[in-house]
CSV table of C-alpha atoms in Angstrom, one decimal:
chain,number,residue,atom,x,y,z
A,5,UNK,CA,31.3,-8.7,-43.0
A,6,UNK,CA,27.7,-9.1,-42.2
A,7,UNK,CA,26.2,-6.0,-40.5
A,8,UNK,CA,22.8,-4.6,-39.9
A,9,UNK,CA,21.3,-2.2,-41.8
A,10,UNK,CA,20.6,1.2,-41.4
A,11,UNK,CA,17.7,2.3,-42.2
A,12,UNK,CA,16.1,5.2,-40.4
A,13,UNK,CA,13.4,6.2,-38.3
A,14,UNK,CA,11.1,3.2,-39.3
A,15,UNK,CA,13.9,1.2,-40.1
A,16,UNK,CA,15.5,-2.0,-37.4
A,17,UNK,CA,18.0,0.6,-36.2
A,18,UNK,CA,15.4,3.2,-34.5
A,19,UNK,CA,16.8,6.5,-35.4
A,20,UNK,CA,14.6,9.5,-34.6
A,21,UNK,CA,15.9,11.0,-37.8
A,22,UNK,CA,17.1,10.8,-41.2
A,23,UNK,CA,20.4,10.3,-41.8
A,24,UNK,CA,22.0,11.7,-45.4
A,25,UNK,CA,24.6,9.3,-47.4
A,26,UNK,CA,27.4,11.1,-45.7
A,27,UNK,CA,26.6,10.0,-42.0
A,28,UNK,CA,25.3,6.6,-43.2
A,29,UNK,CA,28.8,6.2,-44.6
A,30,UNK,CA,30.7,7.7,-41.2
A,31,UNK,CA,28.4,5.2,-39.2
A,32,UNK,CA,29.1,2.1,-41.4
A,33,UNK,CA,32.5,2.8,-40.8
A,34,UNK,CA,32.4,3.2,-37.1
A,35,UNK,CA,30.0,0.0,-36.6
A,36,UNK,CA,32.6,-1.9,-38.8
A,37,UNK,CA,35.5,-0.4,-36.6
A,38,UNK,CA,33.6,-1.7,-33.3
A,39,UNK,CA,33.0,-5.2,-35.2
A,40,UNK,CA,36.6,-5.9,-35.7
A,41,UNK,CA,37.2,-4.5,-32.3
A,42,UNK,CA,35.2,-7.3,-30.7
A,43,UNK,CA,36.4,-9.8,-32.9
A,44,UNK,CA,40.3,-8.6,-31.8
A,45,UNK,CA,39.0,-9.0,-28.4
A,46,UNK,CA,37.0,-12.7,-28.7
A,47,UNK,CA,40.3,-13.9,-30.4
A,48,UNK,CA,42.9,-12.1,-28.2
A,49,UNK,CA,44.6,-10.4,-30.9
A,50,UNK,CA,44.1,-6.8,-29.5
A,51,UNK,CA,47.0,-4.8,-30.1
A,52,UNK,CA,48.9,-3.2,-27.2
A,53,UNK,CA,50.1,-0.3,-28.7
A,54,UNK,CA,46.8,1.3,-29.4
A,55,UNK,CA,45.5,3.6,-26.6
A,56,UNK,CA,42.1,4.0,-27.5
A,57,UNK,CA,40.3,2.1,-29.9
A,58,UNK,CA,39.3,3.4,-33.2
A,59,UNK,CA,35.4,2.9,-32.4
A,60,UNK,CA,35.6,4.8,-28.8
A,61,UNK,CA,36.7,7.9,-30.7
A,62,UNK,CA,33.7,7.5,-32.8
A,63,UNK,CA,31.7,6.6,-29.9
A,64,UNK,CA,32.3,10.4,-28.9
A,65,UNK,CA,31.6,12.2,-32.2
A,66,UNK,CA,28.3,10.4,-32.8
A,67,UNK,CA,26.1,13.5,-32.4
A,68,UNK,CA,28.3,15.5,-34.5
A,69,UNK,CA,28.5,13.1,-37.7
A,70,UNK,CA,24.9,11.8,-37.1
A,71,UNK,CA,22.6,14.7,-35.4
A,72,UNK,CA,21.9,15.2,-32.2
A,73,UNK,CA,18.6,13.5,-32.3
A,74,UNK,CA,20.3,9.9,-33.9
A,75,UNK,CA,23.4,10.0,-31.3
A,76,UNK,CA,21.5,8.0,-28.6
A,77,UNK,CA,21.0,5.2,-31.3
A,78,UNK,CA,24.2,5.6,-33.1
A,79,UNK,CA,26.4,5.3,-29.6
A,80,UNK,CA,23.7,2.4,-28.5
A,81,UNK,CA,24.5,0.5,-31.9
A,82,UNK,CA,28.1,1.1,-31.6
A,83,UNK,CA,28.3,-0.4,-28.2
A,84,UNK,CA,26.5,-3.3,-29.0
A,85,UNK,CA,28.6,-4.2,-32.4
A,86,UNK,CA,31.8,-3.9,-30.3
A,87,UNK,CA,30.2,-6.1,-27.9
A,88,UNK,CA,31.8,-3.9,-25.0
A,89,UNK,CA,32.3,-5.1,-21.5
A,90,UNK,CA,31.2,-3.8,-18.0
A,91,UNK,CA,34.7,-2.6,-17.3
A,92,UNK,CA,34.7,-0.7,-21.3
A,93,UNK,CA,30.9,0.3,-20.3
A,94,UNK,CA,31.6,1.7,-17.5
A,95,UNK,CA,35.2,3.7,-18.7
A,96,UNK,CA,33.1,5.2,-21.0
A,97,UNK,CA,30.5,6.3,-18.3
A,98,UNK,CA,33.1,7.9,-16.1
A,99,UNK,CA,34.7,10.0,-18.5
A,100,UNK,CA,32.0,10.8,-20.6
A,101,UNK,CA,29.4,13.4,-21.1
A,102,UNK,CA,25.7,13.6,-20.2
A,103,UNK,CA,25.0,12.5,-23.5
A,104,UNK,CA,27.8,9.5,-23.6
A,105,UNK,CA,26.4,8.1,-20.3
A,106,UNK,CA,23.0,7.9,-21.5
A,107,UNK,CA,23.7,5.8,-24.4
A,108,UNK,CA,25.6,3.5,-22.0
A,109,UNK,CA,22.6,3.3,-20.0
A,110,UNK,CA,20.5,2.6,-22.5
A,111,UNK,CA,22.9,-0.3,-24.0
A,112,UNK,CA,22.9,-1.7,-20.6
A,113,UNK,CA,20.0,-4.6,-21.4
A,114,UNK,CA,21.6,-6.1,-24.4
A,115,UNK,CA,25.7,-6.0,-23.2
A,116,UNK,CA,25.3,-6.6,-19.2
A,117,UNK,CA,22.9,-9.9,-18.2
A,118,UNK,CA,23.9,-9.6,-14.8
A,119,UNK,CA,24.2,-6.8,-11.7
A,120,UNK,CA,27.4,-5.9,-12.7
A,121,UNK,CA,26.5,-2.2,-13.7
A,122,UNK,CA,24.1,-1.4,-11.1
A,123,UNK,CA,26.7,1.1,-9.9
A,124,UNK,CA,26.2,3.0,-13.2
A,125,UNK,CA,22.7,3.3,-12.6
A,126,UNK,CA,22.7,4.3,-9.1
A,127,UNK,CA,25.1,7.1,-10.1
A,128,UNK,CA,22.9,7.4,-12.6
A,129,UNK,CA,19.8,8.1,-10.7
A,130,UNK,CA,22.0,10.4,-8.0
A,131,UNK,CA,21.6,12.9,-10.5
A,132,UNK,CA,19.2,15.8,-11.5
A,133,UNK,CA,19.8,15.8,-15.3
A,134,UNK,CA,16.3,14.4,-16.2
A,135,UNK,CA,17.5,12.9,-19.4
A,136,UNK,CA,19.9,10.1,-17.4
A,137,UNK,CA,17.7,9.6,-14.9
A,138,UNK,CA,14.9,8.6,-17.8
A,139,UNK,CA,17.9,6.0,-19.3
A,140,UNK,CA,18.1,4.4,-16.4
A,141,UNK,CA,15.1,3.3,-15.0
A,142,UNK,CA,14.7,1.5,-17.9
A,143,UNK,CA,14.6,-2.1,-18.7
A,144,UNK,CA,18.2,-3.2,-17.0
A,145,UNK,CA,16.9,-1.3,-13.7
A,146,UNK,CA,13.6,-2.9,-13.8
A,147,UNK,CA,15.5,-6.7,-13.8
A,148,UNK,CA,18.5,-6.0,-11.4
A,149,UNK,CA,17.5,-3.2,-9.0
A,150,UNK,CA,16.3,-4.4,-5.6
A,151,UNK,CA,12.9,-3.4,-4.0
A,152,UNK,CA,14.4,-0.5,-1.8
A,153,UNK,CA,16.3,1.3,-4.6
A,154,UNK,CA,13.9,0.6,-7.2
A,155,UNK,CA,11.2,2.3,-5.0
A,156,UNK,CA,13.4,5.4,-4.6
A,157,UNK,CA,14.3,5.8,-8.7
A,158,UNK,CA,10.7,5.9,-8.9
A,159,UNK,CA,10.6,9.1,-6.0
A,160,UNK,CA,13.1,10.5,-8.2
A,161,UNK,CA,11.3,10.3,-11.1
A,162,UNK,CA,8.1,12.4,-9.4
A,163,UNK,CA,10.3,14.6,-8.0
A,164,UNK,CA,12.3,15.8,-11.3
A,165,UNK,CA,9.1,14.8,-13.7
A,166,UNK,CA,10.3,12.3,-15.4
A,167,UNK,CA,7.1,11.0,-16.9
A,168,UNK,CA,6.4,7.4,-15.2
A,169,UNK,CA,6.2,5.9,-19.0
A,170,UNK,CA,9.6,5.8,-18.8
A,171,UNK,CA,9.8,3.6,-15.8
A,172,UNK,CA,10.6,-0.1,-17.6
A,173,UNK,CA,7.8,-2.7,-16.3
A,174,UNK,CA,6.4,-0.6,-13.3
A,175,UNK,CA,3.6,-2.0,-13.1
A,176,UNK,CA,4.3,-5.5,-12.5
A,177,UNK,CA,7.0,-4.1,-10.2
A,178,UNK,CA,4.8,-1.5,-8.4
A,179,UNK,CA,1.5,-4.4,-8.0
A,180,UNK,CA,0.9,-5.4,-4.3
A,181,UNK,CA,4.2,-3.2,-3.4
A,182,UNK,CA,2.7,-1.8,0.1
A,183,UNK,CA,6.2,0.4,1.1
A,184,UNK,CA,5.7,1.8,-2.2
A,185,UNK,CA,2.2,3.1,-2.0
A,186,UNK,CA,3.0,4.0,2.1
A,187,UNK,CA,6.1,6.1,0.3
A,188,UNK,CA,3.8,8.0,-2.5
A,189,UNK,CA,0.9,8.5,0.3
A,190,UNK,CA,3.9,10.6,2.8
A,191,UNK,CA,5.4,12.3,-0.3
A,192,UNK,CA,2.0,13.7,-1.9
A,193,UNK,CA,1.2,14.7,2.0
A,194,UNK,CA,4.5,16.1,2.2
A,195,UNK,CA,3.6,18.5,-1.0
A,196,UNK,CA,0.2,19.0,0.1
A,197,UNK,CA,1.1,20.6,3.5
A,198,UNK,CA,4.2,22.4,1.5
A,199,UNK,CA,1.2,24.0,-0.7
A,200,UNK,CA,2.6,22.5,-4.1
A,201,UNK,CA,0.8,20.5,-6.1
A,202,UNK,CA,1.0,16.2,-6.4
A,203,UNK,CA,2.1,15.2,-9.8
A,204,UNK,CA,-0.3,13.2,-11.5
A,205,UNK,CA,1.5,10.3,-12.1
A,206,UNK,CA,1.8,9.9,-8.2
A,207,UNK,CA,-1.6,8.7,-8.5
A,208,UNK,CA,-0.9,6.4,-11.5
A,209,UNK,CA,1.8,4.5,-9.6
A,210,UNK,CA,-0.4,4.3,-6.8
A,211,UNK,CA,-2.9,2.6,-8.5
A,212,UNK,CA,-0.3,0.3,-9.9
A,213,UNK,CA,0.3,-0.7,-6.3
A,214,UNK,CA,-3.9,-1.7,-5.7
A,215,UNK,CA,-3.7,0.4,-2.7
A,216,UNK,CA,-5.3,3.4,-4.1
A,217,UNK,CA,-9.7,3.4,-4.0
């Protein structure tokens, strides 16, 4: 079976750390679990006598085979080789953990081309956990959210300090946006006169719009 490899840090896989013969050896098992997974499912041969598949299990245990630091791109790669669909995405979403849901968000550019999961990223950005918001405004929320929601995940990005970087393509989304600058403006004058102090990236954004001198 032809798979990628896994390489590390600087390798095509983008792990944020190493990874020692024994996890490289769980993980090749897992992505080649997922693989035949998505071929059952391409070819209709799943089995209906299996509750859960093999790969979802190992979807779970990610952090604990491969560090906590490598599970966002071991769950990410294991989504993607299983080739799993919005109703598996979003199963996965629902029941999982803080960590699970972010590495669904995160798969959501290369398994979802349409709006289908936009109601896993407006959960998503409902929340205060800093580390899913930052998953999803990434590049799937840049492509599918509309104006008025996409304005607002950027609000709730100031207002739990999520660092603006993490906003996917906000500056060709913010240029010429006049609500959004009209938004930042009240919000900074709503801190101002509340004695706490305007993040800084309020000011990046709004020069991203052209309507700050």
């Amino acid at each position: 079976m032809n798979r990628q490899p896994i390489d590390g840090p600087d390798g095509p896989d983008g792990f944020d750390g190493p990874l020692d013969a024994k996890a490289v050896a769980w993980l090749d098992q897992a992505l080649a679990e997922a693989a035949e997974s998505a071929e059952s499912a391409e070819s209709g041969s799943v089995p209906d006598n299996v509750a859960v598949p093999r790969w979802e299990l190992r979807f779970a245990a990610a952090g604990r085979h491969c560090g906590q630091e490598n599970a966002d791109t071991a769950r990410t790669l294991l989504l993607r080789r299983a080739a799993a669909d919005i109703d598996t995405l979003t199963r996965l979403y629902r029941r999982g953990t803080a960590a699970e849901r972010r590495a669904v968000l995160l798969a959501l550019p290369h398994l979802v081309p349409g709006p289908e999961a936009l109601p896993l990223v407006e959960d998503a950005l409902r929340t205060n956990d800093t580390t899913i918001v930052e998953a999803a405004v990434g590049p799937y929320a840049a492509d599918h959210l509309d104006p008025h929601a996409w304005r607002h995940a950027v609000l709730k990005c100031l207002f739990t300090g999520v660092p603006v970087a993490a906003v996917a393509d906000a500056a060709h989304r913010a240029e010429g946006d006049t609500e959004l600058a009209r938004m930042l403006t009240d919000f900074a004058s709503e801190r101002t006169a509340a004695g706490r102090s305007v993040p800084a990236d309020l000011h990046r954004v709004l020069n991203m719009t052209g309507e700050e001198s």
